[in-house]
Short mmCIF file of C-alpha atoms in Angstrom, two decimals:
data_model
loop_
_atom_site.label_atom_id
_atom_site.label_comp_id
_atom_site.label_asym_id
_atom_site.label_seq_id
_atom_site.Cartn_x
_atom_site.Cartn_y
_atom_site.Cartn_z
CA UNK A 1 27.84 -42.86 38.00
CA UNK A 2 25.41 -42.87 40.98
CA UNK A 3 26.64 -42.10 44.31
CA UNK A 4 30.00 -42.10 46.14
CA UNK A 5 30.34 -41.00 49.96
CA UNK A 6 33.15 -40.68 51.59
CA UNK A 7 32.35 -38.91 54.86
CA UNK A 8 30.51 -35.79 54.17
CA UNK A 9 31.37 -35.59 50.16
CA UNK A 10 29.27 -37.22 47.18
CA UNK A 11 29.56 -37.32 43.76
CA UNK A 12 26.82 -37.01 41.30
CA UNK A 13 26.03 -37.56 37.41
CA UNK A 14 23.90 -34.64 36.89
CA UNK A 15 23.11 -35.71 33.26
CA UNK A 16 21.51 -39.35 34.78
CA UNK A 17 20.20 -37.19 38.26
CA UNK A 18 18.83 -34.10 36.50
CA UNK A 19 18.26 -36.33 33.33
CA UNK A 20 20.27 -34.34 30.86
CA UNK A 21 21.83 -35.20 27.32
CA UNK A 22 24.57 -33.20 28.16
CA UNK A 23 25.97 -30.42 30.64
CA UNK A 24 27.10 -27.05 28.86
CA UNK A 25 27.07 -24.41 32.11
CA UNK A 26 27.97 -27.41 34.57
CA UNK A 27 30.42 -30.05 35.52
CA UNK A 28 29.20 -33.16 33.86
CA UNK A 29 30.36 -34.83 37.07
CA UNK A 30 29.37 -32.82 40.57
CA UNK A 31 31.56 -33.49 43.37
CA UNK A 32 29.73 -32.13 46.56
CA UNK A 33 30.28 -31.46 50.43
CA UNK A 34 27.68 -31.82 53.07
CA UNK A 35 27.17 -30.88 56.65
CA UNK A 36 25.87 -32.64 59.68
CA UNK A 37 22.80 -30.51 59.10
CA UNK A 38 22.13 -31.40 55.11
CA UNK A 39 20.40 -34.52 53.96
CA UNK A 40 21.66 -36.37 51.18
CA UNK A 41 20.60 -35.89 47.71
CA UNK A 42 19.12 -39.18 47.03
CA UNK A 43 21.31 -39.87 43.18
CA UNK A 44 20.47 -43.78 44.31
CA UNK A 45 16.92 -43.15 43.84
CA UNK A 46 16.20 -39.76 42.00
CA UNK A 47 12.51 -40.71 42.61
CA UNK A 48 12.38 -40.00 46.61
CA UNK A 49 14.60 -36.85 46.36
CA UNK A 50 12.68 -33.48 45.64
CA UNK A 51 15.70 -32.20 43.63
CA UNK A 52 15.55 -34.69 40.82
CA UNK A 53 12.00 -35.51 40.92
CA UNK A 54 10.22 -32.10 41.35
CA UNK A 55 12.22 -29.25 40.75
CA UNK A 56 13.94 -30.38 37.72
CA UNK A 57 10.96 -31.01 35.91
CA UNK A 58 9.34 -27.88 37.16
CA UNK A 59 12.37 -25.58 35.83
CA UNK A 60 12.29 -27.80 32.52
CA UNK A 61 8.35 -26.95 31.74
CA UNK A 62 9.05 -22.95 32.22
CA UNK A 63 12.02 -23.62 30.13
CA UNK A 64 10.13 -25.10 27.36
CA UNK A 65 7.74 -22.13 27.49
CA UNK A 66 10.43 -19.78 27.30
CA UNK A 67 10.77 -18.58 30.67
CA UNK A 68 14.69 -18.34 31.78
CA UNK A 69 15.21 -16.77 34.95
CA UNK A 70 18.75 -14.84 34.63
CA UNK A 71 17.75 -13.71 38.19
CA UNK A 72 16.78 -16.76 40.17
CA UNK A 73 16.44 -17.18 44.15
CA UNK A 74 15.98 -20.75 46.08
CA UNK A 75 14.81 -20.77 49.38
CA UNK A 76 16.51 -24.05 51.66
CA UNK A 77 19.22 -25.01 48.74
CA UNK A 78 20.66 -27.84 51.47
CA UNK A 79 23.58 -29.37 48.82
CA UNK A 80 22.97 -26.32 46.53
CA UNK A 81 21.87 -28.42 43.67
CA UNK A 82 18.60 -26.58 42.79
CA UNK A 83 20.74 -23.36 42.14
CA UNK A 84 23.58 -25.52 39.63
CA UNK A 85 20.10 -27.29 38.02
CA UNK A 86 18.76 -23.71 37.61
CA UNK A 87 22.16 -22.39 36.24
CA UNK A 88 22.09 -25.30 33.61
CA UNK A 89 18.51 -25.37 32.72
CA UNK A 90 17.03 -21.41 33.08
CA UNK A 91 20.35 -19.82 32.62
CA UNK A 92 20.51 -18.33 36.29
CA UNK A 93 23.27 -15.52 36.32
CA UNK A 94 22.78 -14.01 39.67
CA UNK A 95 21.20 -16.31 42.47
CA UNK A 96 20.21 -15.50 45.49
CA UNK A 97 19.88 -18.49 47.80
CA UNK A 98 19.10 -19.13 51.40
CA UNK A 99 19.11 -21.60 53.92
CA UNK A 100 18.64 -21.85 58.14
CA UNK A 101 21.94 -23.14 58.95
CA UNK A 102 25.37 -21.15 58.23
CA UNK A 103 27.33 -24.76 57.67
CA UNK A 104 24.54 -25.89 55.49
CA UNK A 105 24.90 -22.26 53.05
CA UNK A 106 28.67 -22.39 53.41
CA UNK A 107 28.72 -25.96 51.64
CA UNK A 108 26.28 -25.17 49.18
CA UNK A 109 28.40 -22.05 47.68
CA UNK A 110 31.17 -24.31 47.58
CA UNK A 111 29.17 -26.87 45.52
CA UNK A 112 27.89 -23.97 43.47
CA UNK A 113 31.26 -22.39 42.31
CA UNK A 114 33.31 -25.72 42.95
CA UNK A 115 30.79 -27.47 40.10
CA UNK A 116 30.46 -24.18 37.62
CA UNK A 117 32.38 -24.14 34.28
CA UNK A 118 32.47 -21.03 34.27
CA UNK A 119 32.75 -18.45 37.36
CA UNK A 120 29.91 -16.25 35.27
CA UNK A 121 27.43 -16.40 38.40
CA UNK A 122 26.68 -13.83 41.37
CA UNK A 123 25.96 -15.76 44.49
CA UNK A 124 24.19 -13.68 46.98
CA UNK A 125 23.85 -15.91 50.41
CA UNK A 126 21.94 -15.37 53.59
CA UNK A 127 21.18 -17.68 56.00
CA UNK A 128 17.79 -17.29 58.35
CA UNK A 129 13.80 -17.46 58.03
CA UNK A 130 12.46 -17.78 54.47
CA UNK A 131 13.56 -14.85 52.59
CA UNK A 132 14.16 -12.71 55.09
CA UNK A 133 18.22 -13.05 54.93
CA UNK A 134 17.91 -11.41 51.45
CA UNK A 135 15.70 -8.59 51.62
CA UNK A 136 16.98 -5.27 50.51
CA UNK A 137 19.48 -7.68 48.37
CA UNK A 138 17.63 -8.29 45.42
CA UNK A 139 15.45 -6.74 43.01
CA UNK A 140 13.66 -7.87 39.83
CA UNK A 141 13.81 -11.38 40.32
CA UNK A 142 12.12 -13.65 37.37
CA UNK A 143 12.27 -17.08 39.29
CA UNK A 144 11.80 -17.65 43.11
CA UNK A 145 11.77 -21.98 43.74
CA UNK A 146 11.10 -22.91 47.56
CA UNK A 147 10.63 -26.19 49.10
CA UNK A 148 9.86 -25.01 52.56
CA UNK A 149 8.94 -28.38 54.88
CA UNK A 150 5.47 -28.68 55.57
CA UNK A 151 5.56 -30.43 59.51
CA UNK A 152 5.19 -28.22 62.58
CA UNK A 153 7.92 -29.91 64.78
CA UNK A 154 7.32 -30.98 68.37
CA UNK A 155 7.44 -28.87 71.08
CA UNK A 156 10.67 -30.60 72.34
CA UNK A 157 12.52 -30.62 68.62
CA UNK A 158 15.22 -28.11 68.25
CA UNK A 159 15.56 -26.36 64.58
CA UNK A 160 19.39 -26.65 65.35
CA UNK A 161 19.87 -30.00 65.90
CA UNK A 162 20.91 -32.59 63.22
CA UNK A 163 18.33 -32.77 60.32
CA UNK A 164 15.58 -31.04 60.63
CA UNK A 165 14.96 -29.29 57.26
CA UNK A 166 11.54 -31.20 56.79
CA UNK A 167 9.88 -29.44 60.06
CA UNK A 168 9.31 -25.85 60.93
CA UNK A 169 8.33 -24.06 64.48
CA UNK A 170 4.48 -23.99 64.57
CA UNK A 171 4.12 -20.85 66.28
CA UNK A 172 4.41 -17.87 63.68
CA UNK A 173 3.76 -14.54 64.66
CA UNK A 174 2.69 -13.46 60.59
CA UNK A 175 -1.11 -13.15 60.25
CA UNK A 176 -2.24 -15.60 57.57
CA UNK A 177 -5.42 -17.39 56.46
CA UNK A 178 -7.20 -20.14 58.67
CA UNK A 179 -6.74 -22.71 55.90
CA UNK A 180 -3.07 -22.31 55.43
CA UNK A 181 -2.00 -23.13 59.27
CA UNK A 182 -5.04 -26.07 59.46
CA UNK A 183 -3.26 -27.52 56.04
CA UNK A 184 0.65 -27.22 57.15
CA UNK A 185 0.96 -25.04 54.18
CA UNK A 186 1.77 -21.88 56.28
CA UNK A 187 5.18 -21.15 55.34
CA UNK A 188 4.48 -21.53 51.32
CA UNK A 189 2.20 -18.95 51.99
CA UNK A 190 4.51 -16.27 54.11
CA UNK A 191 7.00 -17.22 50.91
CA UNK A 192 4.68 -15.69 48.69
CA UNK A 193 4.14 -13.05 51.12
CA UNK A 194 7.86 -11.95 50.92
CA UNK A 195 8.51 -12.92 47.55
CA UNK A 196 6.05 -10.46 45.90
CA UNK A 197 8.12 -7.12 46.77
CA UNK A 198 11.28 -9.05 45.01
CA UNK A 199 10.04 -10.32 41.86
CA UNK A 200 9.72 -8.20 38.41
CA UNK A 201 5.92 -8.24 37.31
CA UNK A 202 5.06 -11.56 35.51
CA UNK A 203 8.35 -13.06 37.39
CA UNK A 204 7.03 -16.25 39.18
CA UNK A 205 7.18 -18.07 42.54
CA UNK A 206 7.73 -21.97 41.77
CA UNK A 207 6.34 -23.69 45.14
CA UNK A 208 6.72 -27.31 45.78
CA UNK A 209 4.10 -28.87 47.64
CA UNK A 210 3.80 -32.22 48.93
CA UNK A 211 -0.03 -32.40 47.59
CA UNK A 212 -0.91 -34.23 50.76
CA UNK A 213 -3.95 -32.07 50.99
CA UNK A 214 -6.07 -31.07 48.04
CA UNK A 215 -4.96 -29.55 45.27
CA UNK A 216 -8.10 -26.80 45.77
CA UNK A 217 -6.86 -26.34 48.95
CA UNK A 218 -3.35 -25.38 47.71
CA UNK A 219 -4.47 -23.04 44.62
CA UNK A 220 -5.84 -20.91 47.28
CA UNK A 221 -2.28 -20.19 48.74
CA UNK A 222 -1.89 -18.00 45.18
CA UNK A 223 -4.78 -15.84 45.32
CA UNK A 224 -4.50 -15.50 49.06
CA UNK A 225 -1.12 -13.38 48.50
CA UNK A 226 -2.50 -11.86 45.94
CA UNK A 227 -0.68 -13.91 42.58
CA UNK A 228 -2.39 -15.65 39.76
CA UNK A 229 -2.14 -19.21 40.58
CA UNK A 230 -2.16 -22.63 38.35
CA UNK A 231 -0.54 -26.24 38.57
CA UNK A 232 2.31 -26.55 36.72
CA UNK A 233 3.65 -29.82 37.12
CA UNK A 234 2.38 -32.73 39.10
CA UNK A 235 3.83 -35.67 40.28
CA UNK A 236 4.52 -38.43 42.69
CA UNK A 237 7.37 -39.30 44.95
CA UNK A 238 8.64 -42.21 47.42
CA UNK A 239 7.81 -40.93 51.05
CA UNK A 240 11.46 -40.27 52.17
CA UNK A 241 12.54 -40.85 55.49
CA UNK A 242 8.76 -42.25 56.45
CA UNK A 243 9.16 -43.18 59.79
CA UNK A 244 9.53 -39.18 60.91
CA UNK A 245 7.92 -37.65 57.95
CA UNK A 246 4.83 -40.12 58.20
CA UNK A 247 4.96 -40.15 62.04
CA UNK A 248 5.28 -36.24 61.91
CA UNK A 249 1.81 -35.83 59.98
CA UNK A 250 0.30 -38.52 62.01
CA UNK A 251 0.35 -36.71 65.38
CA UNK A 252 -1.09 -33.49 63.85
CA UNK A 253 -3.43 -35.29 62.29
CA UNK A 254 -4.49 -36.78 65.43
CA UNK A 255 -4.49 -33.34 67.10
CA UNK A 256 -6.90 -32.18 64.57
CA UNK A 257 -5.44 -30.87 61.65
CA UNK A 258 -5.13 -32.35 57.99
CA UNK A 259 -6.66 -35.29 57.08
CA UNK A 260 -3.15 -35.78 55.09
CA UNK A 261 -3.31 -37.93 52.00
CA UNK A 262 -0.71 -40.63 50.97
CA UNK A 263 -1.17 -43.65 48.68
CA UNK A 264 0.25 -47.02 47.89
CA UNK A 265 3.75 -46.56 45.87
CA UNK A 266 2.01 -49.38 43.19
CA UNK A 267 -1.02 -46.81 42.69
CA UNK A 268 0.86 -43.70 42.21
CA UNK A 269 3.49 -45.97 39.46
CA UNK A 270 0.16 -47.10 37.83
CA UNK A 271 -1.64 -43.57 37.62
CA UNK A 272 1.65 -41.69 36.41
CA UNK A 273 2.68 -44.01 34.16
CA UNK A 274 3.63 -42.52 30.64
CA UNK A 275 2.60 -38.60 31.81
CA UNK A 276 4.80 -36.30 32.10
CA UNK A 277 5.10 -33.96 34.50
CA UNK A 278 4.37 -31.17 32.73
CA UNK A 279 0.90 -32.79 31.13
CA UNK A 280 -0.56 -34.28 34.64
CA UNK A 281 -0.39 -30.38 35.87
CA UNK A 282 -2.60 -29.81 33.13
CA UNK A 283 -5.44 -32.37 34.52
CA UNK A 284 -4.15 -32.53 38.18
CA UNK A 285 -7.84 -31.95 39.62
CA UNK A 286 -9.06 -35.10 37.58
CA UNK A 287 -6.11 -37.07 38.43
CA UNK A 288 -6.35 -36.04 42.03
CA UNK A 289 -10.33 -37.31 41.79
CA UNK A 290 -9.38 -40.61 40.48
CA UNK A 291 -6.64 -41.01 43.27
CA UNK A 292 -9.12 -40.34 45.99
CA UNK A 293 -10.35 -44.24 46.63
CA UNK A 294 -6.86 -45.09 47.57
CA UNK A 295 -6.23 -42.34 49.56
CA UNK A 296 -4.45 -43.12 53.10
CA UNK A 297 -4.67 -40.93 56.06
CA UNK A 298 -1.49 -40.33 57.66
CA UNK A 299 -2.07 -42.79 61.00
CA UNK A 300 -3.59 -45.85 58.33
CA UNK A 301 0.55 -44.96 56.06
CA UNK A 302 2.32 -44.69 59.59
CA UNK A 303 0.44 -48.00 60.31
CA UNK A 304 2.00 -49.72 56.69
CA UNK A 305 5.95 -47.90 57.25
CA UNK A 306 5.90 -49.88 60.83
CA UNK A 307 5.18 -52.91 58.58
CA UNK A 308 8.45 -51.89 56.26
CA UNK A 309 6.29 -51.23 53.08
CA UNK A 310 6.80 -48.04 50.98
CA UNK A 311 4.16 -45.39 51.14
CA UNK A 312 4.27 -42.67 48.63
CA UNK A 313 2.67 -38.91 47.84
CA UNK A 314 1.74 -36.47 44.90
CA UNK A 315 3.34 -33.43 44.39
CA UNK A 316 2.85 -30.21 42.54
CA UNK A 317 4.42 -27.34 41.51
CA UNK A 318 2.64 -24.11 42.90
CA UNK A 319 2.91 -22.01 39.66
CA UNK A 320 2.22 -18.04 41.29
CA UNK A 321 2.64 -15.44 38.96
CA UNK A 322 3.03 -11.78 40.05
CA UNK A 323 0.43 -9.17 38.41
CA UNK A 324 0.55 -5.90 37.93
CA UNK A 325 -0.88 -3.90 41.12
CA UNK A 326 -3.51 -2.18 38.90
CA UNK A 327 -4.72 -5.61 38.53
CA UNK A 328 -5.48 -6.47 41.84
#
């Protein structure tokens, strides 16, 4: 079916976008409203949108190791459809979900309950920083998934205007380790932070990371807030909108931080192809170490986008699971 718009609405196959025989908690057809402040889920090209490409294979692998999460939380939903692919695949029953924008939250419990089968699911909303809009509000959570964005924006940007859900404010006033501020990784980490006091013990905080800094690097994020940390899935994507994304990681780089790691779309086809997701988190370290000659900083990519060529990045799953306190 692919991708209608008519103004702000879409509609979606989620059995070709999520790659699913069949629907069963679902509407085998999503129709879905967006706001001036969401981007669109890419359905034209599953392989550039984080949705399709790195959180449905993430919930998939905990699904085939029998981990459902009938409490489930998402951090930045945008169109909501990381809550309705957690519904269908880990049987979420009560979801908390956040985003920063009221208009963006408002459409995305529409597309929840507008796209359910059945009205069998607690939505608990709050809009604001990270999980802060839903402390207090849940308790015993098995699954937390968060995409946060990884680019400080500039000083100039405003958070409120248009779409800014790839860039954060630099400044935080949280204490946190060097490496996760000189990495852009600082927010995954203040997720984990607030996460732990929410989830059950052995429940699990599912953190996508564009792996544009090494993997090593990222591992450290688990044991930092204090989780036991592994690579679940790892994988590539299309650089979506490069010219800001690219250009974003390009002046921090120049101001010090990174180096940030992309590759040539052609390399990243060749090295994932046949693996699934599931089986390159197993020997992500070695795959990352045979990636490394045709790494790209961020200015040398920036330099290729300007030519119109595709630039592309790995991606893993974060797998940090909460231990008992005893255990620390």
């Amino acid at each position: 079916m692919g991708i209608q718009i008519d103004q702000a609405e879409m509609v979606v196959s989620p059995t070709e976008f999520f790659q699913l025989e069949e629907t069963v908690r679902i509407r085998s057809s999503l129709a879905l409203t967006l706001s001036d402040h969401s981007y669109l889920p890419k359905a034209d090209e599953p392989r550039a949108d984080w949705v399709a490409s790195v959180a449905v294979p993430a919930f998939k692998t905990i699904a085939q190791m029998g981990v459902h999460a009938p409490r489930f939380c998402t951090i930045g939903t945008g169109a909501g459809l990381d809550v309705l692919a957690a519904v269908e695949i880990l049987q979420a029953r009560t979801v908390g979900f956040t985003d920063l924008h009221e208009d963006v939250l408002a459409h995305a419990r529409k597309n929840i309950e507008n796209n359910l089968l059945h009205q069998d699911v607690e939505l608990i909303g709050g809009t604001g920083d990270i999980l802060a809009p839903l402390a207090g509000k849940l308790s015993q959570v098995d699954v937390v998934y968060e995409n946060l964005p990884n680019i400080p924006m500039a000083g100039s940007g405003d958070l409120d205007e248009g779409q800014t859900s790839s860039t954060f404010i630099a400044k935080r006033s949280e204490e946190m380790p060097g490496f996760a501020e000189k990495n852009l990784v600082a927010l995954h980490y203040l997720a984990l932070q607030q996460a732990h006091p929410m989830l059950r013990v052995g429940g699990r905080v599912l953190s996508s990371i564009g792996a544009r800094v090494p993997l090593s690097e990222i591992l450290a994020l688990s044991g930092a807030a204090g989780y036991n940390g592994s690579i679940l899935t790892y994988t590539w994507k299309v650089q979506s909108e490069p010219h800001e994304v690219v250009g974003g990681y390009a002046q921090w780089e120049r101001e010090g931080l990174g180096p940030f790691h992309f590759y040539p779309v052609s390399v990243l086809q060749e090295a994932f192809k046949g693996i699934s997701a599931a089986a390159a988190g197993a020997q992500a370290l070695q795959m990352e170490k045979e990636l490394s000659p045709y790494e790209m900083s961020a200015v040398d990519a920036l330099a290729l986008v300007e030519k119109g060529e595709k630039v592309g990045h790995t991606v893993a799953i974060l797998d940090s699971v909460k231990i008992p306190d005893s255990a620390l």
